[in-house]
């Protein structure tokens, strides 16, 4: 039986990890579920109205960055020095253009800055002070430290700040709260976006997989769009997003086979925990993870799903 190609499709994640049912109250769970659904709606409505995949992934990622529930934008984790250093990347599957920023502070929506790098600079990847100086030329909104302060993230950091431990978002639950979105639009174009605060207590200057094109984020109209979440050091070494695309392009695997191979086989063997959301050129969606759960949601023109656990 042939596949049913939807008019459009979208998927998002709010991080993967050891998300255990008995650690989350029903009220917290409901909050996560309706927030994921609300953020999904943002991109879904755009795609249904004929917007392009890039606009949909940016708008959805901004919505995710603006909620303190996830480790990106507002709600980003604390670094070892008590600040916030955020990473983000975007890629257009049609043009293969990409934009990324790493180690930025005060930028309200890092994904917006990554998009500006892609569209308005001669470069693909800007970091730290250089990225912030570029943001000032683009009228990208900035916020004070107060905006990024979150009591829960602060408590997480206090627990590990003198231990030398670099922690993935949540100690007890080992949760990766990065956000991301992939989309397939009515013209068959793909796009991917990912944004993160990285890891609690991370060393000054540490950069994870999120802003690295091919590791945490990738899109190519010939294959798929991918956004990752998990232990970044492993995702960088496994070049996860591009590997999924390559397995489709050069080995002829389906999206599901490629995601399973990379996430449940290769990454697992290396000890890398986490997951991916991905959409192929026919609008088929995969949300694959090797952890207990992944905050995720997806939709096309006929159905939608919101889920946390496996
Ligand atoms: N991948 C992110 C990083 O290593 C963390 C996450 O997914 O939450 O920076």
mmCIF file with all atom_site columns, N, CA and C in Angstrom, residues 126-197:
data_model
loop_
_atom_site.group_PDB
_atom_site.id
_atom_site.type_symbol
_atom_site.label_atom_id
_atom_site.label_alt_id
_atom_site.label_comp_id
_atom_site.label_asym_id
_atom_site.label_entity_id
_atom_site.label_seq_id
_atom_site.pdbx_PDB_ins_code
_atom_site.Cartn_x
_atom_site.Cartn_y
_atom_site.Cartn_z
_atom_site.occupancy
_atom_site.B_iso_or_equiv
_atom_site.pdbx_formal_charge
_atom_site.auth_seq_id
_atom_site.auth_comp_id
_atom_site.auth_asym_id
_atom_site.auth_atom_id
_atom_site.pdbx_PDB_model_num
ATOM 1   N N  . UNK A 1 126 ? 27.552 32.253 13.916 1.00 0.00 ? 126 UNK A N  1
ATOM 2   C CA . UNK A 1 126 ? 28.178 33.315 14.717 1.00 0.00 ? 126 UNK A CA 1
ATOM 3   C C  . UNK A 1 126 ? 28.106 32.931 16.190 1.00 0.00 ? 126 UNK A C  1
ATOM 4   N N  . UNK A 1 127 ? 29.116 33.351 16.957 1.00 0.00 ? 127 UNK A N  1
ATOM 5   C CA . UNK A 1 127 ? 29.108 32.985 18.378 1.00 0.00 ? 127 UNK A CA 1
ATOM 6   C C  . UNK A 1 127 ? 29.296 34.193 19.281 1.00 0.00 ? 127 UNK A C  1
ATOM 7   N N  . UNK A 1 128 ? 28.884 34.021 20.540 1.00 0.00 ? 128 UNK A N  1
ATOM 8   C CA . UNK A 1 128 ? 29.130 34.969 21.630 1.00 0.00 ? 128 UNK A CA 1
ATOM 9   C C  . UNK A 1 128 ? 28.926 36.428 21.278 1.00 0.00 ? 128 UNK A C  1
ATOM 10  N N  . UNK A 1 129 ? 29.948 37.245 21.633 1.00 0.00 ? 129 UNK A N  1
ATOM 11  C CA . UNK A 1 129 ? 29.854 38.694 21.450 1.00 0.00 ? 129 UNK A CA 1
ATOM 12  C C  . UNK A 1 129 ? 29.623 39.101 19.999 1.00 0.00 ? 129 UNK A C  1
ATOM 13  N N  . UNK A 1 130 ? 30.195 38.358 19.076 1.00 0.00 ? 130 UNK A N  1
ATOM 14  C CA . UNK A 1 130 ? 30.020 38.680 17.659 1.00 0.00 ? 130 UNK A CA 1
ATOM 15  C C  . UNK A 1 130 ? 28.572 38.488 17.228 1.00 0.00 ? 130 UNK A C  1
ATOM 16  N N  . UNK A 1 131 ? 27.961 37.418 17.723 1.00 0.00 ? 131 UNK A N  1
ATOM 17  C CA . UNK A 1 131 ? 26.554 37.158 17.405 1.00 0.00 ? 131 UNK A CA 1
ATOM 18  C C  . UNK A 1 131 ? 25.671 38.233 18.035 1.00 0.00 ? 131 UNK A C  1
ATOM 19  N N  . UNK A 1 132 ? 26.018 38.640 19.268 1.00 0.00 ? 132 UNK A N  1
ATOM 20  C CA . UNK A 1 132 ? 25.212 39.666 19.951 1.00 0.00 ? 132 UNK A CA 1
ATOM 21  C C  . UNK A 1 132 ? 25.352 41.021 19.251 1.00 0.00 ? 132 UNK A C  1
ATOM 22  N N  . UNK A 1 133 ? 26.557 41.337 18.780 1.00 0.00 ? 133 UNK A N  1
ATOM 23  C CA . UNK A 1 133 ? 26.757 42.596 18.047 1.00 0.00 ? 133 UNK A CA 1
ATOM 24  C C  . UNK A 1 133 ? 25.953 42.569 16.746 1.00 0.00 ? 133 UNK A C  1
ATOM 25  N N  . UNK A 1 134 ? 25.926 41.422 16.094 1.00 0.00 ? 134 UNK A N  1
ATOM 26  C CA . UNK A 1 134 ? 25.132 41.299 14.867 1.00 0.00 ? 134 UNK A CA 1
ATOM 27  C C  . UNK A 1 134 ? 23.642 41.475 15.186 1.00 0.00 ? 134 UNK A C  1
ATOM 28  N N  . UNK A 1 135 ? 23.213 40.895 16.328 1.00 0.00 ? 135 UNK A N  1
ATOM 29  C CA . UNK A 1 135 ? 21.802 41.013 16.733 1.00 0.00 ? 135 UNK A CA 1
ATOM 30  C C  . UNK A 1 135 ? 21.392 42.483 16.857 1.00 0.00 ? 135 UNK A C  1
ATOM 31  N N  . UNK A 1 136 ? 22.317 43.308 17.376 1.00 0.00 ? 136 UNK A N  1
ATOM 32  C CA . UNK A 1 136 ? 22.009 44.728 17.564 1.00 0.00 ? 136 UNK A CA 1
ATOM 33  C C  . UNK A 1 136 ? 21.765 45.418 16.214 1.00 0.00 ? 136 UNK A C  1
ATOM 34  N N  . UNK A 1 137 ? 22.440 44.956 15.168 1.00 0.00 ? 137 UNK A N  1
ATOM 35  C CA . UNK A 1 137 ? 22.236 45.563 13.839 1.00 0.00 ? 137 UNK A CA 1
ATOM 36  C C  . UNK A 1 137 ? 20.930 45.090 13.201 1.00 0.00 ? 137 UNK A C  1
ATOM 37  N N  . UNK A 1 138 ? 20.341 44.052 13.745 1.00 0.00 ? 138 UNK A N  1
ATOM 38  C CA . UNK A 1 138 ? 19.141 43.444 13.156 1.00 0.00 ? 138 UNK A CA 1
ATOM 39  C C  . UNK A 1 138 ? 17.876 43.750 13.956 1.00 0.00 ? 138 UNK A C  1
ATOM 40  N N  . UNK A 1 139 ? 18.019 44.611 14.969 1.00 0.00 ? 139 UNK A N  1
ATOM 41  C CA . UNK A 1 139 ? 16.888 44.918 15.858 1.00 0.00 ? 139 UNK A CA 1
ATOM 42  C C  . UNK A 1 139 ? 16.269 43.668 16.474 1.00 0.00 ? 139 UNK A C  1
ATOM 43  N N  . UNK A 1 140 ? 17.114 42.727 16.830 1.00 0.00 ? 140 UNK A N  1
ATOM 44  C CA . UNK A 1 140 ? 16.639 41.508 17.497 1.00 0.00 ? 140 UNK A CA 1
ATOM 45  C C  . UNK A 1 140 ? 16.386 41.852 18.968 1.00 0.00 ? 140 UNK A C  1
ATOM 46  N N  . UNK A 1 141 ? 15.193 41.564 19.511 1.00 0.00 ? 141 UNK A N  1
ATOM 47  C CA . UNK A 1 141 ? 14.894 41.921 20.903 1.00 0.00 ? 141 UNK A CA 1
ATOM 48  C C  . UNK A 1 141 ? 15.832 41.265 21.920 1.00 0.00 ? 141 UNK A C  1
ATOM 49  N N  . UNK A 1 142 ? 16.263 42.072 22.894 1.00 0.00 ? 142 UNK A N  1
ATOM 50  C CA . UNK A 1 142 ? 17.074 41.538 23.991 1.00 0.00 ? 142 UNK A CA 1
ATOM 51  C C  . UNK A 1 142 ? 16.299 41.701 25.294 1.00 0.00 ? 142 UNK A C  1
ATOM 52  N N  . UNK A 1 143 ? 16.699 40.937 26.297 1.00 0.00 ? 143 UNK A N  1
ATOM 53  C CA . UNK A 1 143 ? 16.036 40.987 27.609 1.00 0.00 ? 143 UNK A CA 1
ATOM 54  C C  . UNK A 1 143 ? 17.103 41.086 28.696 1.00 0.00 ? 143 UNK A C  1
ATOM 55  N N  . UNK A 1 144 ? 16.665 41.510 29.887 1.00 0.00 ? 144 UNK A N  1
ATOM 56  C CA . UNK A 1 144 ? 17.581 41.583 31.023 1.00 0.00 ? 144 UNK A CA 1
ATOM 57  C C  . UNK A 1 144 ? 17.732 40.195 31.644 1.00 0.00 ? 144 UNK A C  1
ATOM 58  N N  . UNK A 1 145 ? 18.700 40.067 32.575 1.00 0.00 ? 145 UNK A N  1
ATOM 59  C CA . UNK A 1 145 ? 18.901 38.782 33.257 1.00 0.00 ? 145 UNK A CA 1
ATOM 60  C C  . UNK A 1 145 ? 17.634 38.321 33.985 1.00 0.00 ? 145 UNK A C  1
ATOM 61  N N  . UNK A 1 146 ? 16.858 39.278 34.490 1.00 0.00 ? 146 UNK A N  1
ATOM 62  C CA . UNK A 1 146 ? 15.624 38.938 35.223 1.00 0.00 ? 146 UNK A CA 1
ATOM 63  C C  . UNK A 1 146 ? 14.682 38.095 34.371 1.00 0.00 ? 146 UNK A C  1
ATOM 64  N N  . UNK A 1 147 ? 14.608 38.451 33.102 1.00 0.00 ? 147 UNK A N  1
ATOM 65  C CA . UNK A 1 147 ? 13.691 37.741 32.195 1.00 0.00 ? 147 UNK A CA 1
ATOM 66  C C  . UNK A 1 147 ? 14.058 36.263 32.132 1.00 0.00 ? 147 UNK A C  1
ATOM 67  N N  . UNK A 1 148 ? 15.368 35.988 32.132 1.00 0.00 ? 148 UNK A N  1
ATOM 68  C CA . UNK A 1 148 ? 15.822 34.599 31.969 1.00 0.00 ? 148 UNK A CA 1
ATOM 69  C C  . UNK A 1 148 ? 15.865 33.838 33.295 1.00 0.00 ? 148 UNK A C  1
ATOM 70  N N  . UNK A 1 149 ? 15.713 34.565 34.416 1.00 0.00 ? 149 UNK A N  1
ATOM 71  C CA . UNK A 1 149 ? 15.775 33.899 35.715 1.00 0.00 ? 149 UNK A CA 1
ATOM 72  C C  . UNK A 1 149 ? 14.556 33.007 35.915 1.00 0.00 ? 149 UNK A C  1
ATOM 73  N N  . UNK A 1 150 ? 14.821 31.767 36.285 1.00 0.00 ? 150 UNK A N  1
ATOM 74  C CA . UNK A 1 150 ? 13.724 30.858 36.606 1.00 0.00 ? 150 UNK A CA 1
ATOM 75  C C  . UNK A 1 150 ? 14.121 30.134 37.889 1.00 0.00 ? 150 UNK A C  1
ATOM 76  N N  . UNK A 1 151 ? 13.242 30.188 38.906 1.00 0.00 ? 151 UNK A N  1
ATOM 77  C CA . UNK A 1 151 ? 13.590 29.667 40.237 1.00 0.00 ? 151 UNK A CA 1
ATOM 78  C C  . UNK A 1 151 ? 13.956 28.182 40.192 1.00 0.00 ? 151 UNK A C  1
ATOM 79  N N  . UNK A 1 152 ? 13.244 27.431 39.349 1.00 0.00 ? 152 UNK A N  1
ATOM 80  C CA . UNK A 1 152 ? 13.490 25.994 39.262 1.00 0.00 ? 152 UNK A CA 1
ATOM 81  C C  . UNK A 1 152 ? 14.876 25.700 38.657 1.00 0.00 ? 152 UNK A C  1
ATOM 82  N N  . UNK A 1 153 ? 15.201 26.425 37.592 1.00 0.00 ? 153 UNK A N  1
ATOM 83  C CA . UNK A 1 153 ? 16.523 26.252 36.975 1.00 0.00 ? 153 UNK A CA 1
ATOM 84  C C  . UNK A 1 153 ? 17.636 26.686 37.940 1.00 0.00 ? 153 UNK A C  1
ATOM 85  N N  . UNK A 1 154 ? 17.347 27.746 38.711 1.00 0.00 ? 154 UNK A N  1
ATOM 86  C CA . UNK A 1 154 ? 18.328 28.255 39.668 1.00 0.00 ? 154 UNK A CA 1
ATOM 87  C C  . UNK A 1 154 ? 18.603 27.190 40.721 1.00 0.00 ? 154 UNK A C  1
ATOM 88  N N  . UNK A 1 155 ? 17.549 26.524 41.189 1.00 0.00 ? 155 UNK A N  1
ATOM 89  C CA . UNK A 1 155 ? 17.692 25.463 42.195 1.00 0.00 ? 155 UNK A CA 1
ATOM 90  C C  . UNK A 1 155 ? 18.520 24.297 41.616 1.00 0.00 ? 155 UNK A C  1
ATOM 91  N N  . UNK A 1 156 ? 18.256 23.955 40.380 1.00 0.00 ? 156 UNK A N  1
ATOM 92  C CA . UNK A 1 156 ? 19.031 22.873 39.726 1.00 0.00 ? 156 UNK A CA 1
ATOM 93  C C  . UNK A 1 156 ? 20.518 23.216 39.729 1.00 0.00 ? 156 UNK A C  1
ATOM 94  N N  . UNK A 1 157 ? 20.799 24.481 39.426 1.00 0.00 ? 157 UNK A N  1
ATOM 95  C CA . UNK A 1 157 ? 22.202 24.908 39.339 1.00 0.00 ? 157 UNK A CA 1
ATOM 96  C C  . UNK A 1 157 ? 22.842 24.919 40.724 1.00 0.00 ? 157 UNK A C  1
ATOM 97  N N  . UNK A 1 158 ? 22.098 25.422 41.741 1.00 0.00 ? 158 UNK A N  1
ATOM 98  C CA . UNK A 1 158 ? 22.629 25.474 43.107 1.00 0.00 ? 158 UNK A CA 1
ATOM 99  C C  . UNK A 1 158 ? 23.033 24.082 43.588 1.00 0.00 ? 158 UNK A C  1
ATOM 100 N N  . UNK A 1 159 ? 22.250 23.071 43.167 1.00 0.00 ? 159 UNK A N  1
ATOM 101 C CA . UNK A 1 159 ? 22.518 21.700 43.623 1.00 0.00 ? 159 UNK A CA 1
ATOM 102 C C  . UNK A 1 159 ? 23.846 21.160 43.087 1.00 0.00 ? 159 UNK A C  1
ATOM 103 N N  . UNK A 1 160 ? 24.294 21.648 41.957 1.00 0.00 ? 160 UNK A N  1
ATOM 104 C CA . UNK A 1 160 ? 25.507 21.058 41.348 1.00 0.00 ? 160 UNK A CA 1
ATOM 105 C C  . UNK A 1 160 ? 26.655 22.041 41.178 1.00 0.00 ? 160 UNK A C  1
ATOM 106 N N  . UNK A 1 161 ? 26.425 23.306 41.509 1.00 0.00 ? 161 UNK A N  1
ATOM 107 C CA . UNK A 1 161 ? 27.402 24.316 41.098 1.00 0.00 ? 161 UNK A CA 1
ATOM 108 C C  . UNK A 1 161 ? 28.794 24.107 41.689 1.00 0.00 ? 161 UNK A C  1
ATOM 109 N N  . UNK A 1 162 ? 28.880 23.523 42.878 1.00 0.00 ? 162 UNK A N  1
ATOM 110 C CA . UNK A 1 162 ? 30.209 23.314 43.465 1.00 0.00 ? 162 UNK A CA 1
ATOM 111 C C  . UNK A 1 162 ? 30.713 21.886 43.323 1.00 0.00 ? 162 UNK A C  1
ATOM 112 N N  . UNK A 1 163 ? 30.022 21.101 42.516 1.00 0.00 ? 163 UNK A N  1
ATOM 113 C CA . UNK A 1 163 ? 30.399 19.689 42.411 1.00 0.00 ? 163 UNK A CA 1
ATOM 114 C C  . UNK A 1 163 ? 31.266 19.395 41.197 1.00 0.00 ? 163 UNK A C  1
ATOM 115 N N  . UNK A 1 164 ? 31.315 20.335 40.261 1.00 0.00 ? 164 UNK A N  1
ATOM 116 C CA . UNK A 1 164 ? 32.054 20.072 39.030 1.00 0.00 ? 164 UNK A CA 1
ATOM 117 C C  . UNK A 1 164 ? 31.236 19.258 38.045 1.00 0.00 ? 164 UNK A C  1
ATOM 118 N N  . UNK A 1 165 ? 30.001 18.890 38.448 1.00 0.00 ? 165 UNK A N  1
ATOM 119 C CA . UNK A 1 165 ? 29.160 18.095 37.542 1.00 0.00 ? 165 UNK A CA 1
ATOM 120 C C  . UNK A 1 165 ? 28.501 19.019 36.517 1.00 0.00 ? 165 UNK A C  1
ATOM 121 N N  . UNK A 1 166 ? 28.525 18.591 35.293 1.00 0.00 ? 166 UNK A N  1
ATOM 122 C CA . UNK A 1 166 ? 27.781 19.295 34.245 1.00 0.00 ? 166 UNK A CA 1
ATOM 123 C C  . UNK A 1 166 ? 26.532 18.475 33.999 1.00 0.00 ? 166 UNK A C  1
ATOM 124 N N  . UNK A 1 167 ? 25.385 19.106 34.147 1.00 0.00 ? 167 UNK A N  1
ATOM 125 C CA . UNK A 1 167 ? 24.181 18.315 34.222 1.00 0.00 ? 167 UNK A CA 1
ATOM 126 C C  . UNK A 1 167 ? 23.215 18.604 33.086 1.00 0.00 ? 167 UNK A C  1
ATOM 127 N N  . UNK A 1 168 ? 22.592 17.560 32.608 1.00 0.00 ? 168 UNK A N  1
ATOM 128 C CA . UNK A 1 168 ? 21.634 17.707 31.518 1.00 0.00 ? 168 UNK A CA 1
ATOM 129 C C  . UNK A 1 168 ? 20.257 18.064 32.040 1.00 0.00 ? 168 UNK A C  1
ATOM 130 N N  . UNK A 1 169 ? 20.017 19.335 32.152 1.00 0.00 ? 169 UNK A N  1
ATOM 131 C CA . UNK A 1 169 ? 18.730 19.924 32.505 1.00 0.00 ? 169 UNK A CA 1
ATOM 132 C C  . UNK A 1 169 ? 18.117 19.491 33.828 1.00 0.00 ? 169 UNK A C  1
ATOM 133 N N  . UNK A 1 170 ? 18.043 18.226 34.123 1.00 0.00 ? 170 UNK A N  1
ATOM 134 C CA . UNK A 1 170 ? 17.390 17.839 35.369 1.00 0.00 ? 170 UNK A CA 1
ATOM 135 C C  . UNK A 1 170 ? 18.092 16.648 36.014 1.00 0.00 ? 170 UNK A C  1
ATOM 136 N N  . UNK A 1 171 ? 18.551 16.836 37.250 1.00 0.00 ? 171 UNK A N  1
ATOM 137 C CA . UNK A 1 171 ? 19.345 15.805 37.920 1.00 0.00 ? 171 UNK A CA 1
ATOM 138 C C  . UNK A 1 171 ? 18.594 14.495 38.110 1.00 0.00 ? 171 UNK A C  1
ATOM 139 N N  . UNK A 1 172 ? 17.449 14.557 38.810 1.00 0.00 ? 172 UNK A N  1
ATOM 140 C CA . UNK A 1 172 ? 16.760 13.308 39.160 1.00 0.00 ? 172 UNK A CA 1
ATOM 141 C C  . UNK A 1 172 ? 16.199 12.637 37.923 1.00 0.00 ? 172 UNK A C  1
ATOM 142 N N  . UNK A 1 173 ? 15.683 13.476 37.025 1.00 0.00 ? 173 UNK A N  1
ATOM 143 C CA . UNK A 1 173 ? 14.971 12.904 35.882 1.00 0.00 ? 173 UNK A CA 1
ATOM 144 C C  . UNK A 1 173 ? 15.830 12.827 34.640 1.00 0.00 ? 173 UNK A C  1
ATOM 145 N N  . UNK A 1 174 ? 17.044 13.373 34.699 1.00 0.00 ? 174 UNK A N  1
ATOM 146 C CA . UNK A 1 174 ? 17.921 13.405 33.523 1.00 0.00 ? 174 UNK A CA 1
ATOM 147 C C  . UNK A 1 174 ? 17.112 13.781 32.280 1.00 0.00 ? 174 UNK A C  1
ATOM 148 N N  . UNK A 1 175 ? 16.692 15.009 32.256 1.00 0.00 ? 175 UNK A N  1
ATOM 149 C CA . UNK A 1 175 ? 15.778 15.455 31.216 1.00 0.00 ? 175 UNK A CA 1
ATOM 150 C C  . UNK A 1 175 ? 16.469 16.500 30.355 1.00 0.00 ? 175 UNK A C  1
ATOM 151 N N  . UNK A 1 176 ? 16.342 16.381 29.053 1.00 0.00 ? 176 UNK A N  1
ATOM 152 C CA . UNK A 1 176 ? 16.954 17.342 28.141 1.00 0.00 ? 176 UNK A CA 1
ATOM 153 C C  . UNK A 1 176 ? 15.849 18.254 27.630 1.00 0.00 ? 176 UNK A C  1
ATOM 154 N N  . UNK A 1 177 ? 15.878 19.518 27.994 1.00 0.00 ? 177 UNK A N  1
ATOM 155 C CA . UNK A 1 177 ? 14.723 20.378 27.717 1.00 0.00 ? 177 UNK A CA 1
ATOM 156 C C  . UNK A 1 177 ? 14.823 21.240 26.487 1.00 0.00 ? 177 UNK A C  1
ATOM 157 N N  . UNK A 1 178 ? 15.780 20.917 25.631 1.00 0.00 ? 178 UNK A N  1
ATOM 158 C CA . UNK A 1 178 ? 15.925 21.640 24.367 1.00 0.00 ? 178 UNK A CA 1
ATOM 159 C C  . UNK A 1 178 ? 14.611 21.612 23.584 1.00 0.00 ? 178 UNK A C  1
ATOM 160 N N  . UNK A 1 179 ? 14.391 22.628 22.733 1.00 0.00 ? 179 UNK A N  1
ATOM 161 C CA . UNK A 1 179 ? 13.184 22.618 21.908 1.00 0.00 ? 179 UNK A CA 1
ATOM 162 C C  . UNK A 1 179 ? 13.560 22.573 20.422 1.00 0.00 ? 179 UNK A C  1
ATOM 163 N N  . UNK A 1 180 ? 12.630 22.084 19.618 1.00 0.00 ? 180 UNK A N  1
ATOM 164 C CA . UNK A 1 180 ? 12.890 22.053 18.185 1.00 0.00 ? 180 UNK A CA 1
ATOM 165 C C  . UNK A 1 180 ? 11.622 21.822 17.406 1.00 0.00 ? 180 UNK A C  1
ATOM 166 N N  . UNK A 1 181 ? 11.688 22.110 16.103 1.00 0.00 ? 181 UNK A N  1
ATOM 167 C CA . UNK A 1 181 ? 10.524 21.935 15.246 1.00 0.00 ? 181 UNK A CA 1
ATOM 168 C C  . UNK A 1 181 ? 10.975 21.591 13.830 1.00 0.00 ? 181 UNK A C  1
ATOM 169 N N  . UNK A 1 182 ? 10.239 20.696 13.178 1.00 0.00 ? 182 UNK A N  1
ATOM 170 C CA . UNK A 1 182 ? 10.472 20.396 11.765 1.00 0.00 ? 182 UNK A CA 1
ATOM 171 C C  . UNK A 1 182 ? 9.143  20.532 11.039 1.00 0.00 ? 182 UNK A C  1
ATOM 172 N N  . UNK A 1 183 ? 9.193  20.978 9.776  1.00 0.00 ? 183 UNK A N  1
ATOM 173 C CA . UNK A 1 183 ? 7.933  21.186 9.048  1.00 0.00 ? 183 UNK A CA 1
ATOM 174 C C  . UNK A 1 183 ? 8.083  20.854 7.572  1.00 0.00 ? 183 UNK A C  1
ATOM 175 N N  . UNK A 1 184 ? 6.928  20.477 6.990  1.00 0.00 ? 184 UNK A N  1
ATOM 176 C CA . UNK A 1 184 ? 6.781  20.157 5.571  1.00 0.00 ? 184 UNK A CA 1
ATOM 177 C C  . UNK A 1 184 ? 5.609  21.001 5.090  1.00 0.00 ? 184 UNK A C  1
ATOM 178 N N  . UNK A 1 185 ? 5.851  21.881 4.112  1.00 0.00 ? 185 UNK A N  1
ATOM 179 C CA . UNK A 1 185 ? 4.769  22.810 3.746  1.00 0.00 ? 185 UNK A CA 1
ATOM 180 C C  . UNK A 1 185 ? 4.021  22.372 2.486  1.00 0.00 ? 185 UNK A C  1
ATOM 181 N N  . UNK A 1 186 ? 3.009  23.142 2.116  1.00 0.00 ? 186 UNK A N  1
ATOM 182 C CA . UNK A 1 186 ? 2.138  22.749 0.991  1.00 0.00 ? 186 UNK A CA 1
ATOM 183 C C  . UNK A 1 186 ? 2.882  22.717 -0.343 1.00 0.00 ? 186 UNK A C  1
ATOM 184 N N  . UNK A 1 187 ? 4.039  23.350 -0.397 1.00 0.00 ? 187 UNK A N  1
ATOM 185 C CA . UNK A 1 187 ? 4.848  23.289 -1.616 1.00 0.00 ? 187 UNK A CA 1
ATOM 186 C C  . UNK A 1 187 ? 5.904  22.188 -1.562 1.00 0.00 ? 187 UNK A C  1
ATOM 187 N N  . UNK A 1 188 ? 5.869  21.373 -0.516 1.00 0.00 ? 188 UNK A N  1
ATOM 188 C CA . UNK A 1 188 ? 6.804  20.251 -0.407 1.00 0.00 ? 188 UNK A CA 1
ATOM 189 C C  . UNK A 1 188 ? 8.165  20.636 0.131  1.00 0.00 ? 188 UNK A C  1
ATOM 190 N N  . UNK A 1 189 ? 8.274  21.847 0.694  1.00 0.00 ? 189 UNK A N  1
ATOM 191 C CA . UNK A 1 189 ? 9.570  22.258 1.262  1.00 0.00 ? 189 UNK A CA 1
ATOM 192 C C  . UNK A 1 189 ? 9.682  21.857 2.729  1.00 0.00 ? 189 UNK A C  1
ATOM 193 N N  . UNK A 1 190 ? 10.925 21.549 3.133  1.00 0.00 ? 190 UNK A N  1
ATOM 194 C CA . UNK A 1 190 ? 11.211 21.129 4.508  1.00 0.00 ? 190 UNK A CA 1
ATOM 195 C C  . UNK A 1 190 ? 12.041 22.189 5.227  1.00 0.00 ? 190 UNK A C  1
ATOM 196 N N  . UNK A 1 191 ? 11.914 22.258 6.566  1.00 0.00 ? 191 UNK A N  1
ATOM 197 C CA . UNK A 1 191 ? 12.769 23.133 7.369  1.00 0.00 ? 191 UNK A CA 1
ATOM 198 C C  . UNK A 1 191 ? 12.910 22.546 8.769  1.00 0.00 ? 191 UNK A C  1
ATOM 199 N N  . UNK A 1 192 ? 14.020 22.888 9.424  1.00 0.00 ? 192 UNK A N  1
ATOM 200 C CA . UNK A 1 192 ? 14.267 22.422 10.792 1.00 0.00 ? 192 UNK A CA 1
ATOM 201 C C  . UNK A 1 192 ? 14.806 23.572 11.639 1.00 0.00 ? 192 UNK A C  1
ATOM 202 N N  . UNK A 1 193 ? 14.421 23.597 12.917 1.00 0.00 ? 193 UNK A N  1
ATOM 203 C CA . UNK A 1 193 ? 14.924 24.609 13.856 1.00 0.00 ? 193 UNK A CA 1
ATOM 204 C C  . UNK A 1 193 ? 15.115 23.960 15.223 1.00 0.00 ? 193 UNK A C  1
ATOM 205 N N  . UNK A 1 194 ? 16.175 24.365 15.941 1.00 0.00 ? 194 UNK A N  1
ATOM 206 C CA . UNK A 1 194 ? 16.440 23.839 17.284 1.00 0.00 ? 194 UNK A CA 1
ATOM 207 C C  . UNK A 1 194 ? 16.991 24.973 18.144 1.00 0.00 ? 194 UNK A C  1
ATOM 208 N N  . UNK A 1 195 ? 16.625 24.993 19.432 1.00 0.00 ? 195 UNK A N  1
ATOM 209 C CA . UNK A 1 195 ? 17.085 26.060 20.327 1.00 0.00 ? 195 UNK A CA 1
ATOM 210 C C  . UNK A 1 195 ? 17.273 25.502 21.736 1.00 0.00 ? 195 UNK A C  1
ATOM 211 N N  . UNK A 1 196 ? 18.330 25.945 22.421 1.00 0.00 ? 196 UNK A N  1
ATOM 212 C CA . UNK A 1 196 ? 18.611 25.376 23.741 1.00 0.00 ? 196 UNK A CA 1
ATOM 213 C C  . UNK A 1 196 ? 19.396 26.327 24.649 1.00 0.00 ? 196 UNK A C  1
ATOM 214 N N  . UNK A 1 197 ? 19.275 26.069 25.959 1.00 0.00 ? 197 UNK A N  1
ATOM 215 C CA . UNK A 1 197 ? 20.148 26.717 26.945 1.00 0.00 ? 197 UNK A CA 1
ATOM 216 C C  . UNK A 1 197 ? 21.344 25.822 27.243 1.00 0.00 ? 197 UNK A C  1
#
